[in-house]
mmCIF file of C-alpha atoms in Angstrom:
data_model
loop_
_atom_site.group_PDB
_atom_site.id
_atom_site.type_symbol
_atom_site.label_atom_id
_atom_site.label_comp_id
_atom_site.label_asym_id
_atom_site.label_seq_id
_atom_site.Cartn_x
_atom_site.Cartn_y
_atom_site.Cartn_z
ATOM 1 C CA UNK A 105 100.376 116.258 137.015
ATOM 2 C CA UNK A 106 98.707 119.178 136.119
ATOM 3 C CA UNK A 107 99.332 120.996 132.648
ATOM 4 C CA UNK A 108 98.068 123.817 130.790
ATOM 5 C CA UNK A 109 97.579 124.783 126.972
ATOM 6 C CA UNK A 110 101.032 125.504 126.833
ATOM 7 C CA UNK A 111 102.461 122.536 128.001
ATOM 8 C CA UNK A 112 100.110 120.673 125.787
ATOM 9 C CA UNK A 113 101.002 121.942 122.762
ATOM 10 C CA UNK A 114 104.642 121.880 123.044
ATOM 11 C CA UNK A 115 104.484 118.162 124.325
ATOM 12 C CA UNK A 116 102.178 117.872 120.520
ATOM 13 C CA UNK A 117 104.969 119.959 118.569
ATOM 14 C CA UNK A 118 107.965 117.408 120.456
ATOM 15 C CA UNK A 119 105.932 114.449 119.468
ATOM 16 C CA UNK A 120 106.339 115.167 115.677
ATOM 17 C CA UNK A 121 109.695 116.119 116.083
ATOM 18 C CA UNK A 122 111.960 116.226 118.958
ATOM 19 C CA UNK A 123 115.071 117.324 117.185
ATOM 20 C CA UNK A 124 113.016 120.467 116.573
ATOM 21 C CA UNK A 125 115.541 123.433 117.457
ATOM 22 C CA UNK A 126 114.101 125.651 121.078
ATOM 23 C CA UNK A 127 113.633 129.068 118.885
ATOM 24 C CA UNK A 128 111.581 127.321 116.456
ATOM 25 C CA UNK A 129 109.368 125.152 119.032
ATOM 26 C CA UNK A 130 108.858 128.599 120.589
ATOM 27 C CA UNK A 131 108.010 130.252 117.765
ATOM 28 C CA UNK A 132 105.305 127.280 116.977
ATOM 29 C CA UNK A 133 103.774 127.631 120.549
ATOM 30 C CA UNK A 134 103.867 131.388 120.181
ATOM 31 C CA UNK A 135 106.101 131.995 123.238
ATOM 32 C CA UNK A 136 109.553 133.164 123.978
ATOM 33 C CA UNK A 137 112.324 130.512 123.217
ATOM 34 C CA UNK A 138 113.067 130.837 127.353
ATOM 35 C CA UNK A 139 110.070 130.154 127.811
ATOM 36 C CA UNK A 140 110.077 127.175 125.836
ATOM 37 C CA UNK A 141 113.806 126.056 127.371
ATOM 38 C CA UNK A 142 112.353 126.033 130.822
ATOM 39 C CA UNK A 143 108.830 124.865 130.341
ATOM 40 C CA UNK A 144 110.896 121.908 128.849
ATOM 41 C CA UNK A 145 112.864 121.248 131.370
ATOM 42 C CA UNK A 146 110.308 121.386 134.010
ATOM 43 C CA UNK A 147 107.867 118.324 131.632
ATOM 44 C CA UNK A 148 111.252 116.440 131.746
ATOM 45 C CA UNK A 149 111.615 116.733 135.636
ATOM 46 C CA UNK A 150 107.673 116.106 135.780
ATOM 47 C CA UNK A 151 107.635 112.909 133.796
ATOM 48 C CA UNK A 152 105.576 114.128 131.069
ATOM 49 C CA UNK A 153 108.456 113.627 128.985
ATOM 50 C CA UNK A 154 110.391 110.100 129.539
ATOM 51 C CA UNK A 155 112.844 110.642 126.853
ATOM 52 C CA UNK A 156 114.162 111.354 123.245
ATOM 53 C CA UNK A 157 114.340 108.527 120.800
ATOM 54 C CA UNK A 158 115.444 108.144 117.148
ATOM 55 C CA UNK A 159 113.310 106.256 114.820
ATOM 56 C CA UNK A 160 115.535 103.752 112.430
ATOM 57 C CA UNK A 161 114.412 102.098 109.680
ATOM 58 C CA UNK A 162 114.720 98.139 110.221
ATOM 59 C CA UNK A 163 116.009 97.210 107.266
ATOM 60 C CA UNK A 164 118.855 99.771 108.347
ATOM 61 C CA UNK A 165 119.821 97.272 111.024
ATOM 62 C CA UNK A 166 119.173 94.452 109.534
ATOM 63 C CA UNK A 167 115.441 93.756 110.484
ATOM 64 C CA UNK A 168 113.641 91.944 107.523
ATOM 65 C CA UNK A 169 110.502 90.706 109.392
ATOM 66 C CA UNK A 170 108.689 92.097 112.264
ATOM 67 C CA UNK A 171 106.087 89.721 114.485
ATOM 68 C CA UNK A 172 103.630 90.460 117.363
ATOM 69 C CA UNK A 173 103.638 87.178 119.469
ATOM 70 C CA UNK A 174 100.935 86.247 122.187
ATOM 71 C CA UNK A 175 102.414 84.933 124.557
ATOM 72 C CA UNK A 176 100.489 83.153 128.121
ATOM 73 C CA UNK A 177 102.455 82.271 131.254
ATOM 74 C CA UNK A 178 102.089 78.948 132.524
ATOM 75 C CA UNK A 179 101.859 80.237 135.886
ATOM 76 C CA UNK A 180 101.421 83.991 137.817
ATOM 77 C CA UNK A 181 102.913 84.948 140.583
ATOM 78 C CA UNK A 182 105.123 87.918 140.837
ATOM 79 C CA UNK A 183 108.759 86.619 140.790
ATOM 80 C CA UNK A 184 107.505 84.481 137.372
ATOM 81 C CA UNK A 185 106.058 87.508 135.645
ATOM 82 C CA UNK A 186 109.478 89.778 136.905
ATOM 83 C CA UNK A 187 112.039 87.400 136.211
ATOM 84 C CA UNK A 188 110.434 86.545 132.231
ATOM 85 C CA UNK A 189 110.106 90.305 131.241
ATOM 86 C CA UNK A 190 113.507 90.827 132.308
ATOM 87 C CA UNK A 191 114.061 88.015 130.135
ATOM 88 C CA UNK A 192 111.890 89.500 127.841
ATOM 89 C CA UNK A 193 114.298 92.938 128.053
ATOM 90 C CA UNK A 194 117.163 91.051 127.229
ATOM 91 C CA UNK A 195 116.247 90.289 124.337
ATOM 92 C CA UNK A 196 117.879 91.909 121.286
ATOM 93 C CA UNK A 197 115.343 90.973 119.126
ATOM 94 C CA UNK A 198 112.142 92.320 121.090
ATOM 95 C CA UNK A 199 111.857 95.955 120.021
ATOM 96 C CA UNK A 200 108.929 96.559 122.557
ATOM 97 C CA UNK A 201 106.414 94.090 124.875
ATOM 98 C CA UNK A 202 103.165 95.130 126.418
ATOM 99 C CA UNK A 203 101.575 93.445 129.538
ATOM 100 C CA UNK A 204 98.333 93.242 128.506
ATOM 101 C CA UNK A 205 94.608 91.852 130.313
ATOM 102 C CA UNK A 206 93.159 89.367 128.510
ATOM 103 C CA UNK A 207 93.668 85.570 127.735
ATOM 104 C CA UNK A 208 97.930 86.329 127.310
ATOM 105 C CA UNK A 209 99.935 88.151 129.852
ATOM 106 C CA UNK A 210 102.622 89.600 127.199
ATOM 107 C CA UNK A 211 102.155 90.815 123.425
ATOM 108 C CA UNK A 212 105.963 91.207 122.293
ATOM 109 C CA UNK A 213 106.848 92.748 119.271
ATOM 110 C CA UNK A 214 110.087 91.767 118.010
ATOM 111 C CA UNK A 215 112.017 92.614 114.782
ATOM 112 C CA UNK A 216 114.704 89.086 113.318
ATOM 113 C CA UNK A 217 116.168 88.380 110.045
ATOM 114 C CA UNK A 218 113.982 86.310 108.267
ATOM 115 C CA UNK A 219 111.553 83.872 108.658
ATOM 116 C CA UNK A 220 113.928 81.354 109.875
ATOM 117 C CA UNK A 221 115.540 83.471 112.461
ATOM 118 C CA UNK A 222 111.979 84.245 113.494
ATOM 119 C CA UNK A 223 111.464 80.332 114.061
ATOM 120 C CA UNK A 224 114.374 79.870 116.330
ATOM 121 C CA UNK A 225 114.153 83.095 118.100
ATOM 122 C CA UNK A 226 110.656 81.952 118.981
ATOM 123 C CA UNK A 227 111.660 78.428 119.945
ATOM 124 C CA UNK A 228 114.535 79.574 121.809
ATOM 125 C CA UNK A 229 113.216 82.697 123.499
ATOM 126 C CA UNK A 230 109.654 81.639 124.300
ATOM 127 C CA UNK A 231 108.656 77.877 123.565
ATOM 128 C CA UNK A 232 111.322 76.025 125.396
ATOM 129 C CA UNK A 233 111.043 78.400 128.776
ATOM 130 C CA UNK A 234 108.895 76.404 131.448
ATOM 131 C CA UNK A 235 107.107 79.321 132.393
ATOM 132 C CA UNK A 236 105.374 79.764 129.140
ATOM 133 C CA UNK A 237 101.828 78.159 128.388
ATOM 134 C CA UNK A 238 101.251 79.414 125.141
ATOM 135 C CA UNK A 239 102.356 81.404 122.046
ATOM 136 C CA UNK A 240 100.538 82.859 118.999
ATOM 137 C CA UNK A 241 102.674 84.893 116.467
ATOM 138 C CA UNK A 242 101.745 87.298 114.053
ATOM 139 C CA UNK A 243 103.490 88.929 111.299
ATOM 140 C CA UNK A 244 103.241 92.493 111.092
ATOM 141 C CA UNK A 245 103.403 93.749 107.245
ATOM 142 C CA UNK A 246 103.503 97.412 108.001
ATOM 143 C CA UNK A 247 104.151 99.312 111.177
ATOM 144 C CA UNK A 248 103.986 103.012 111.336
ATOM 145 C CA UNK A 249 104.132 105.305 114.414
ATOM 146 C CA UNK A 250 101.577 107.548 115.158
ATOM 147 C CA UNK A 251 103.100 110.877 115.800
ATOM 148 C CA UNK A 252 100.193 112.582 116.878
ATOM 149 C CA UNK A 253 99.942 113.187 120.431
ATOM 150 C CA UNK A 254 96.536 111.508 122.152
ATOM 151 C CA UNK A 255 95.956 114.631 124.649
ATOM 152 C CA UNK A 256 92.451 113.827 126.607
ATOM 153 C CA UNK A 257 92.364 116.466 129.023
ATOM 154 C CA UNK A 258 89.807 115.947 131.621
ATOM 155 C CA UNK A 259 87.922 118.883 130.723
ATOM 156 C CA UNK A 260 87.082 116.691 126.908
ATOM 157 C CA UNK A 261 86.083 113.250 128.528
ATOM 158 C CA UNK A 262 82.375 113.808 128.353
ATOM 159 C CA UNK A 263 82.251 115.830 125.024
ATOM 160 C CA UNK A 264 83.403 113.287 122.889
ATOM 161 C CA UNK A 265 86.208 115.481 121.032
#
């Protein structure tokens, strides 16, 4: 996918807001707001873009406590790992999940009640499935979303910026 200074920084102005109006996101790039409208477009049909999303405050919907479990498959073969993150998906208390490399296949961050609804959800979701080894939780105290946009274009991989 190949992108250009342009692209770049509107992709960095979206990041920090992407309710921000077209004339305005044009006028921040410093190009016209058609411009803008169709170079848009064309990151959304590239990919570059994978969608809009509102950030809500947990406590908005209820979320009291937030936890990062571990979590290691007992074994690995592809229908195991499929079928437990779509388990994983279905979950209305996992707010995101990484596969990660390492000694766990999953870190799963998920957002409950309270401590107690954090022990059952655990139980219930993760201990009592056969296909899971091992689990390690960890409370999160504060999470906070970068908005800045990690751009490392190939021409900055060797000059440490």
């Amino acid at each position: 996918m190949q992108l250009d200074r342009i692209d770049f920084e509107l992709l960095t102005l979206l990041r920090k807001n992407a309710r921000m109006p077209n004339k305005a996101l044009a006028e921040a790039a410093g190009i016209a707001a058609s411009t803008a409208l169709e170079r848009v477009r064309r990151l959304r049909q590239l990919g570059a873009i994978q969608g809009f999303h509102a950030e809500v405050a947990p406590a908005a919907v209820g979320i009291g406590l937030q936890a990062m479990v571990s979590i290691r498959l007992a074994r690995h073969s592809r229908k195991v790992f499929d079928s437990f993150r779509e388990h994983l998906l279905g979950l209305r208390e996992v707010l995101a999940l990484y596969h990660v490399a390492g000694s766990d296949d999953f870190l799963v961050h998920v957002g409950v009640r309270d401590s107690d609804h954090l022990r059952d959800f655990a139980l219930g979701a993760f201990t009592e499935r056969k296909e899971v080894d091992h689990i390690e939780t960890r409370l999160i105290f504060e999470f906070r979303r970068n908005t800045d946009l990690a751009v490392l274009r190939p021409d900055e991989r060797r000059q440490g910026r």
